Coordinates of C-alpha atoms and ligand atoms in Angstrom, one line a residue:
M22 CA 93.7 82.8 73.5
K23 CA 96.3 85.0 71.9
Y24 CA 96.9 88.6 72.9
D25 CA 97.8 91.3 70.4
I26 CA 100.4 92.8 72.7
I27 CA 101.8 91.5 76.0
I28 CA 103.6 94.0 78.3
A29 CA 105.9 92.1 80.6
G30 CA 106.8 94.3 83.6
T31 CA 104.6 97.2 84.7
G32 CA 107.1 99.5 86.3
C33 CA 108.1 102.9 84.9
A34 CA 108.6 101.6 81.3
G35 CA 105.7 99.2 81.1
L36 CA 103.2 101.7 82.4
S37 CA 104.6 104.5 80.3
F38 CA 104.2 102.2 77.3
I39 CA 100.6 101.3 77.9
Y40 CA 99.7 104.9 78.6
F41 CA 100.9 106.1 75.2
L42 CA 99.7 102.9 73.4
L43 CA 96.2 103.7 74.6
K44 CA 96.6 107.2 73.2
S45 CA 97.6 105.8 69.8
S46 CA 95.7 104.3 66.9
L47 CA 96.3 100.9 68.5
K48 CA 94.2 101.6 71.6
D49 CA 91.6 98.9 70.7
K50 CA 94.2 96.0 70.7
N51 CA 93.7 93.1 73.0
I52 CA 96.5 93.8 75.6
L53 CA 97.8 91.9 78.6
L54 CA 100.0 93.4 81.4
I55 CA 102.0 91.0 83.5
D56 CA 103.9 91.8 86.7
Q57 CA 104.9 89.6 89.6
E58 CA 103.6 89.8 93.1
N59 CA 105.4 92.6 95.0
P60 CA 104.5 92.3 98.7
N61 CA 106.8 95.2 99.7
P62 CA 107.0 97.5 96.7
L63 CA 109.6 100.2 96.9
D64 CA 108.2 103.7 96.5
K65 CA 110.8 105.2 94.2
T66 CA 111.5 108.9 93.8
W67 CA 111.8 109.7 90.1
C68 CA 113.2 113.0 88.9
Y69 CA 113.8 114.5 85.5
W70 CA 114.3 118.0 84.0
S71 CA 112.1 119.6 81.4
D72 CA 110.5 123.0 80.6
K73 CA 107.1 121.6 81.7
P74 CA 105.9 118.4 83.5
L75 CA 105.7 115.5 81.1
E76 CA 102.3 114.4 79.8
L77 CA 101.9 111.4 82.1
H78 CA 103.0 113.3 85.3
P79 CA 99.8 113.6 87.4
K80 CA 98.8 117.3 87.5
D81 CA 98.1 117.3 91.2
K82 CA 101.5 115.7 92.1
V83 CA 103.9 118.2 90.5
V84 CA 106.8 119.1 92.8
S85 CA 109.7 121.0 91.3
W86 CA 112.8 123.1 91.9
K87 CA 114.2 126.0 89.9
K88 CA 117.8 125.7 91.3
I89 CA 120.2 122.8 91.4
R90 CA 123.5 122.3 93.2
V91 CA 126.4 120.3 91.7
S92 CA 129.4 120.9 94.0
K93 CA 132.3 119.6 96.1
N94 CA 131.0 121.7 98.9
H95 CA 127.4 122.2 100.1
K96 CA 128.1 125.9 100.6
N97 CA 128.6 126.5 96.8
E98 CA 125.9 128.7 95.2
P99 CA 123.2 126.7 93.4
H100 CA 122.7 127.1 89.6
S101 CA 119.5 128.7 88.4
L102 CA 117.7 126.6 85.7
K103 CA 116.1 129.5 83.8
S104 CA 113.6 127.9 81.5
L105 CA 113.9 124.3 83.0
N106 CA 112.6 122.8 86.2
Y107 CA 113.8 119.8 88.1
Y108 CA 110.7 117.7 88.5
H109 CA 109.9 115.1 91.1
L110 CA 107.4 112.2 91.0
K111 CA 106.7 109.3 93.4
S112 CA 106.4 105.9 91.7
S113 CA 103.3 105.2 93.8
D114 CA 101.5 108.3 92.5
F115 CA 102.6 107.5 88.9
Q116 CA 101.3 103.9 89.2
K117 CA 98.0 105.0 90.6
H118 CA 97.5 107.7 87.9
I119 CA 98.2 105.2 85.1
K120 CA 96.1 102.4 86.7
D121 CA 93.1 104.8 87.1
F122 CA 93.5 105.7 83.4
L123 CA 93.4 102.0 82.4
L124 CA 90.0 101.5 84.0
D125 CA 88.3 103.0 80.9
F126 CA 89.8 100.2 78.7
P127 CA 88.1 96.8 78.9
N128 CA 90.5 95.5 76.3
V129 CA 93.4 95.8 78.8
H130 CA 93.9 92.8 81.1
Y131 CA 96.1 92.4 84.1
L132 CA 97.9 89.2 85.4
V133 CA 99.9 88.9 88.6
D134 CA 102.5 86.2 87.9
Q135 CA 106.2 85.7 87.5
V136 CA 107.5 85.6 83.9
T137 CA 110.2 82.9 83.6
E138 CA 110.9 83.1 79.9
I139 CA 109.9 84.9 76.7
S140 CA 110.5 83.4 73.3
D141 CA 109.9 84.6 69.8
L142 CA 108.4 81.7 67.7
G143 CA 108.6 83.6 64.5
D144 CA 104.9 84.5 63.9
Y145 CA 104.1 85.1 67.6
C146 CA 105.7 84.9 71.0
N147 CA 105.4 82.6 74.0
V148 CA 105.5 84.1 77.5
A149 CA 106.1 81.4 80.1
T150 CA 104.8 82.1 83.6
K151 CA 105.2 80.4 86.9
N152 CA 101.5 79.8 87.7
N153 CA 99.6 80.3 84.5
G154 CA 101.7 78.3 82.0
S155 CA 102.3 79.6 78.5
I156 CA 100.6 82.8 77.3
L157 CA 100.7 83.7 73.6
G158 CA 101.1 87.2 72.2
Q159 CA 101.6 88.6 68.8
K160 CA 104.1 91.1 70.2
V161 CA 105.9 91.3 73.6
V162 CA 107.2 94.5 75.2
N163 CA 109.5 93.5 78.0
S164 CA 111.0 95.6 80.8
I165 CA 112.0 92.6 83.1
P166 CA 115.8 93.0 83.4
N167 CA 116.5 89.4 84.4
L168 CA 115.2 88.1 81.1
V169 CA 117.8 90.1 79.2
E170 CA 121.1 88.5 79.1
F171 CA 124.1 90.8 79.2
N172 CA 127.5 90.9 80.8
F173 CA 127.4 93.3 83.7
K174 CA 130.4 91.8 85.4
S175 CA 133.0 94.5 84.7
N176 CA 130.7 97.5 84.7
V177 CA 130.2 100.3 87.1
R178 CA 126.9 100.7 88.9
Q179 CA 125.3 103.4 90.9
I180 CA 124.5 102.2 94.4
F181 CA 122.5 104.4 96.7
T182 CA 120.5 104.6 99.9
G183 CA 118.3 107.4 101.0
W184 CA 116.1 108.6 103.8
T185 CA 113.3 111.1 103.8
I186 CA 113.7 112.8 107.1
S187 CA 111.8 115.5 109.1
T188 CA 113.5 117.8 111.5
E189 CA 112.3 120.0 114.4
Q190 CA 114.2 123.1 113.0
N191 CA 114.0 124.6 109.6
V192 CA 117.3 123.5 108.1
F193 CA 116.8 122.9 104.4
D194 CA 116.9 125.4 101.5
K195 CA 113.6 124.4 100.0
D196 CA 114.3 126.2 96.7
S197 CA 117.4 124.2 95.6
A198 CA 117.8 120.5 94.9
T199 CA 121.3 119.1 95.4
L200 CA 122.0 116.8 92.5
M201 CA 125.6 116.0 93.5
E202 CA 127.6 117.1 96.5
F203 CA 130.8 115.2 95.9
N204 CA 133.2 113.8 98.5
A205 CA 130.8 114.5 101.4
V206 CA 131.8 111.2 102.9
P207 CA 135.4 110.0 103.1
N208 CA 135.6 107.0 100.8
D209 CA 137.7 105.4 97.9
H210 CA 134.7 105.3 95.6
V211 CA 133.3 108.2 93.7
N212 CA 130.5 109.3 96.0
F213 CA 128.0 112.1 96.4
I214 CA 125.0 113.2 98.4
Y215 CA 121.7 114.0 96.7
I216 CA 119.1 116.2 98.5
L217 CA 115.5 116.9 97.6
P218 CA 114.1 119.4 100.1
Y219 CA 110.3 119.2 100.2
S220 CA 110.1 121.9 102.8
A221 CA 112.4 123.7 105.2
N222 CA 112.1 120.8 107.6
E223 CA 111.6 117.7 105.3
A224 CA 114.0 116.3 102.7
L225 CA 115.1 113.2 100.9
I226 CA 118.8 112.7 101.5
E227 CA 120.6 110.1 99.5
Y228 CA 124.1 108.7 99.7
T229 CA 125.4 107.4 96.3
I230 CA 128.5 105.6 95.3
F231 CA 129.8 104.4 91.9
S232 CA 131.2 101.0 92.3
E233 CA 132.2 98.0 90.1
H234 CA 131.3 95.6 92.9
D235 CA 128.1 94.8 94.6
I236 CA 127.6 96.5 97.9
E237 CA 124.7 95.9 100.2
T238 CA 122.8 99.2 100.3
S239 CA 122.2 98.9 104.0
L240 CA 126.0 99.2 104.4
L241 CA 125.7 102.8 103.2
E242 CA 123.4 103.8 106.0
P243 CA 126.0 104.6 108.7
S244 CA 127.7 107.1 106.2
L245 CA 124.4 108.7 105.5
D246 CA 123.6 109.0 109.2
S247 CA 127.0 110.6 109.9
Y248 CA 126.6 113.0 107.0
I249 CA 123.3 114.2 108.3
K250 CA 124.7 114.6 111.9
Q251 CA 128.1 115.9 111.1
Q252 CA 127.9 117.9 107.9
L253 CA 124.3 119.1 108.1
K254 CA 124.5 119.4 111.9
I255 CA 121.1 117.8 112.4
D256 CA 121.1 115.8 115.6
Q257 CA 117.4 115.1 116.0
F258 CA 115.5 113.8 113.0
T259 CA 112.8 111.3 112.2
I260 CA 113.1 108.9 109.3
L261 CA 109.8 109.0 107.4
S262 CA 110.7 106.6 104.6
K263 CA 113.7 104.9 103.0
E264 CA 114.6 104.1 99.4
H265 CA 117.6 102.3 97.9
G266 CA 118.7 101.1 94.6
V267 CA 121.3 99.9 92.1
I268 CA 121.3 101.3 88.6
P269 CA 123.6 99.9 85.9
M270 CA 125.9 102.4 84.3
T271 CA 126.5 100.8 80.9
N272 CA 125.9 101.1 77.2
T273 CA 125.8 97.3 76.8
L274 CA 122.0 97.1 77.1
K275 CA 121.6 99.6 74.3
K276 CA 123.4 97.3 71.9
I277 CA 121.3 94.2 72.5
K278 CA 119.4 93.4 69.3
N279 CA 115.7 93.2 69.6
Q280 CA 113.9 90.2 68.0
K281 CA 111.2 90.4 65.4
N282 CA 108.3 90.3 67.9
I283 CA 110.1 91.1 71.3
V284 CA 111.4 94.5 72.2
N285 CA 113.1 95.5 75.5
I286 CA 112.3 98.8 77.1
G287 CA 113.2 100.8 80.2
T288 CA 116.4 99.8 82.0
A289 CA 116.3 96.4 80.3
G290 CA 116.1 98.2 76.9
G291 CA 119.1 100.5 77.6
A292 CA 117.0 103.6 78.5
T293 CA 119.3 104.3 81.4
K294 CA 121.8 107.1 80.7
A295 CA 125.1 105.3 81.3
S296 CA 127.0 108.2 82.8
T297 CA 124.2 109.4 85.2
G298 CA 121.7 106.6 85.8
Y299 CA 118.7 108.9 84.8
T300 CA 116.1 106.8 83.0
F301 CA 112.6 108.3 83.4
Y302 CA 112.8 111.0 80.7
N303 CA 114.5 108.6 78.2
V304 CA 111.8 106.0 78.8
Q305 CA 109.2 108.5 77.6
K306 CA 111.1 109.0 74.3
Q307 CA 111.8 105.3 73.9
V308 CA 108.2 104.1 74.3
K309 CA 106.8 106.7 71.9
Q310 CA 109.3 105.5 69.2
I311 CA 108.4 101.9 69.7
I312 CA 104.6 102.7 69.5
Q313 CA 105.3 104.5 66.2
L314 CA 107.1 101.4 64.9
L315 CA 104.0 99.3 65.8
E316 CA 101.6 101.7 64.2
N317 CA 103.6 101.5 61.0
N318 CA 103.5 97.7 61.1
N319 CA 107.3 97.3 61.5
D320 CA 108.9 94.5 63.3
F321 CA 110.9 95.2 66.5
D322 CA 114.3 94.1 65.0
A323 CA 114.0 97.3 62.8
Y324 CA 114.3 99.4 66.0
S325 CA 117.8 100.8 66.7
P326 CA 118.7 102.4 70.0
F327 CA 117.5 105.9 70.4
T328 CA 120.9 106.9 71.8
S329 CA 123.3 107.9 69.0
K330 CA 126.9 106.5 68.9
R331 CA 128.0 110.1 69.7
F332 CA 126.4 110.1 73.1
M333 CA 127.6 106.6 73.9
F334 CA 131.1 107.8 73.1
Y335 CA 130.7 110.7 75.6
D336 CA 129.4 108.3 78.2
N337 CA 132.3 106.0 77.7
I338 CA 134.8 108.8 78.2
I339 CA 133.1 109.7 81.5
L340 CA 132.7 106.1 82.7
N341 CA 136.4 105.5 81.9
I342 CA 137.3 108.3 84.2
I343 CA 134.9 107.0 86.9
K344 CA 136.5 103.6 86.7
K345 CA 140.2 104.4 86.2
W346 CA 140.6 107.9 87.8
P347 CA 137.7 108.1 90.3
E348 CA 139.4 111.0 92.1
K349 CA 139.0 113.2 89.0
T350 CA 135.3 112.5 88.6
P351 CA 134.0 115.3 90.8
K352 CA 135.9 117.9 88.8
I353 CA 134.3 116.7 85.5
F354 CA 130.7 117.1 86.8
V355 CA 131.4 120.2 88.9
E356 CA 133.1 122.1 86.0
M357 CA 130.6 120.9 83.4
F358 CA 127.9 122.8 85.3
A359 CA 130.1 125.7 86.5
K360 CA 131.6 126.6 83.2
N361 CA 128.6 126.1 81.0
K362 CA 125.0 127.2 81.1
P363 CA 123.4 124.6 83.5
E364 CA 120.3 124.3 81.3
M365 CA 122.6 123.5 78.3
V366 CA 124.4 120.8 80.3
L367 CA 121.0 119.3 81.2
K368 CA 120.0 119.4 77.5
F369 CA 123.3 117.6 76.8
L370 CA 122.6 114.9 79.5
N371 CA 119.1 114.4 77.9
E372 CA 121.0 113.8 74.6
E373 CA 119.2 116.6 72.9
T374 CA 122.1 118.9 72.0
T375 CA 123.6 119.5 68.5
L376 CA 127.2 118.6 67.8
W377 CA 128.1 122.2 67.9
E378 CA 126.6 122.7 71.4
E379 CA 128.4 119.6 72.6
I380 CA 131.8 120.9 71.3
N381 CA 131.1 124.1 73.3
I382 CA 130.4 122.1 76.5
L383 CA 133.3 119.6 76.1
K384 CA 135.9 122.3 75.5
N385 CA 135.2 123.6 79.0
L386 CA 135.9 120.3 80.7
P387 CA 139.3 119.5 82.4
L388 CA 141.3 118.8 79.2
Y389 CA 144.1 116.6 80.6
I390 CA 141.9 113.9 82.1
C391 CA 139.6 113.9 79.1
I392 CA 142.5 113.3 76.7
K393 CA 143.9 110.6 79.1
S394 CA 140.5 108.9 79.0
L395 CA 140.4 109.2 75.2
L396 CA 143.9 107.6 74.9
N397 CA 142.8 104.8 77.1
Y398 CA 139.3 104.5 75.5
E399 CA 137.1 101.6 76.5
K400 CA 133.5 100.7 75.8
Y401 CA 131.3 100.1 78.8
Ligands
LIG530 C1 115.1 104.0 94.1 C2 115.3 104.5 92.7 C3 115.3 105.8 92.4 C4 115.4 106.2 91.0 N1 115.3 107.6 90.7 C5 115.4 108.0 89.5 C6 115.3 109.3 89.1 O1 115.2 110.2 90.0 N2 115.3 109.7 87.8 C7 115.5 108.8 86.8 O2 115.4 109.1 85.6 N3 115.7 107.5 87.1 C8 115.6 107.0 88.4 N4 115.8 105.7 88.7 C9 116.1 104.8 87.6 C10 114.9 104.3 86.8 O3 114.1 105.4 86.4 C11 114.0 103.3 87.6 O4 114.7 102.2 88.0 C12 112.8 102.8 86.8 O5 111.9 102.2 87.7 C13 113.2 101.9 85.6 O6 112.0 101.5 85.0 P1 111.8 100.1 84.4 O7 110.4 100.0 83.9 O8 112.9 99.8 83.4 O9 112.0 99.1 85.6 P2 111.1 98.9 86.8 O10 110.4 100.1 87.1 O11 111.9 98.2 87.9 O12 110.0 97.8 86.3 C14 110.3 96.5 86.1 C15 109.1 95.7 86.5 O13 109.3 94.3 86.2 C16 108.7 93.5 87.2 N5 109.4 92.2 87.2 C17 110.7 91.9 87.5 N6 110.9 90.6 87.4 C18 109.7 90.1 87.0 C19 109.4 88.7 86.6 N7 110.2 87.7 86.6 N8 108.1 88.5 86.3 C20 107.2 89.5 86.2 N9 107.5 90.8 86.5 C21 108.8 91.1 86.9 C22 109.0 94.3 88.5 O14 108.1 93.9 89.5 C23 108.8 95.7 88.0 O15 107.5 96.2 88.2 C24 115.7 105.3 90.0 C25 115.8 103.9 90.4 C26 115.7 103.5 91.7 C27 115.8 102.1 92.0

């Protein structure tokens, strides 16, 4: 039995892909989804900004904020987002929504198994699995990061740990999300606190650092705890849930060439924005482009990264500062938002600005450190 399309990995990218595939002219194809057994799945908090919720955001699960804070001091005034919203979605709600949608499609099959290798045999692909042997597919769409070889050794990563807490008192400003509160914790790394207040007494609070080295996320918990107690002055709180993660901050994955019948998507396919780690919104753009390629009968090696060289260049400038002059990093982000219209900065970070708009944003950044980064330019 040979499937028309095998989707390896059913996280954010794999499920986004199948959703839009079933809305396309290819909806009757014989499709197999494969993901490994996940006894303790992490319920991730995915956020993105947009003027309205994205098409696959379940309508009854829309949580959003109209104001965001990017500061070196929690007391700074938040920025108003005008036409945009900062949207929030739980990965468990997203998975349920897409899996319910799949029930109407008998041509979509699901296999729980570990994929060990994917190879392009020219006319079709072989997907090797741990328990079910070889499975053949005409095309394979892969979002399993371990199956993509790339050199991650010298690159910066975003490492974070977060707690959703509830408090007795009303302590949170429920109208403003804090994207980055820099230097909230004394540390040699670039670090910031991220806060999503769900109500006046419930919020997700995350401690993030940018590091070139692996750090066990549990080691960040004492700093998170002392931030909550000392900076937010919350002595009594209940931890409702925890999340943690490591997100690669690199352009390397964008440059990996796809094979004729195998394409990488999601983080594995370079959809993660190198300077910020945001991925969700990019995934939606990426999967739609790949489906169009399939609808036009093109091979995957015809697909070039959706990020232009221009945006990779800007990301390299910022990553260079993060790596070589970490103490200057807060100023870059804080001034980018303070000296430009925040919705324009977000459009820039979504890689949807024109060159002219980018020049207007970049001219407001701290000039000295940007020139220093340019003179010491490196690709990440
Ligand atoms: C805690 C957390 C919060 C995040 N928050 C945001 C956010 O707010 N906004 C944003 O834009 N981005 C965010 N990100 C980044 C990014 O959006 C997510 O990591 C997203 O899940 C990436 O989607 P993906 O499909 O590439 O990978 P995943 O969602 O991780 O999917 C990969 C899938 O492959 C499966 N798999 C792995 N190995 C195998 C194997 N050998 N065989 C079979 N299956 C396998 C996994 O089980 C998984 O289901 C966050 C990341 C984390 C970790």
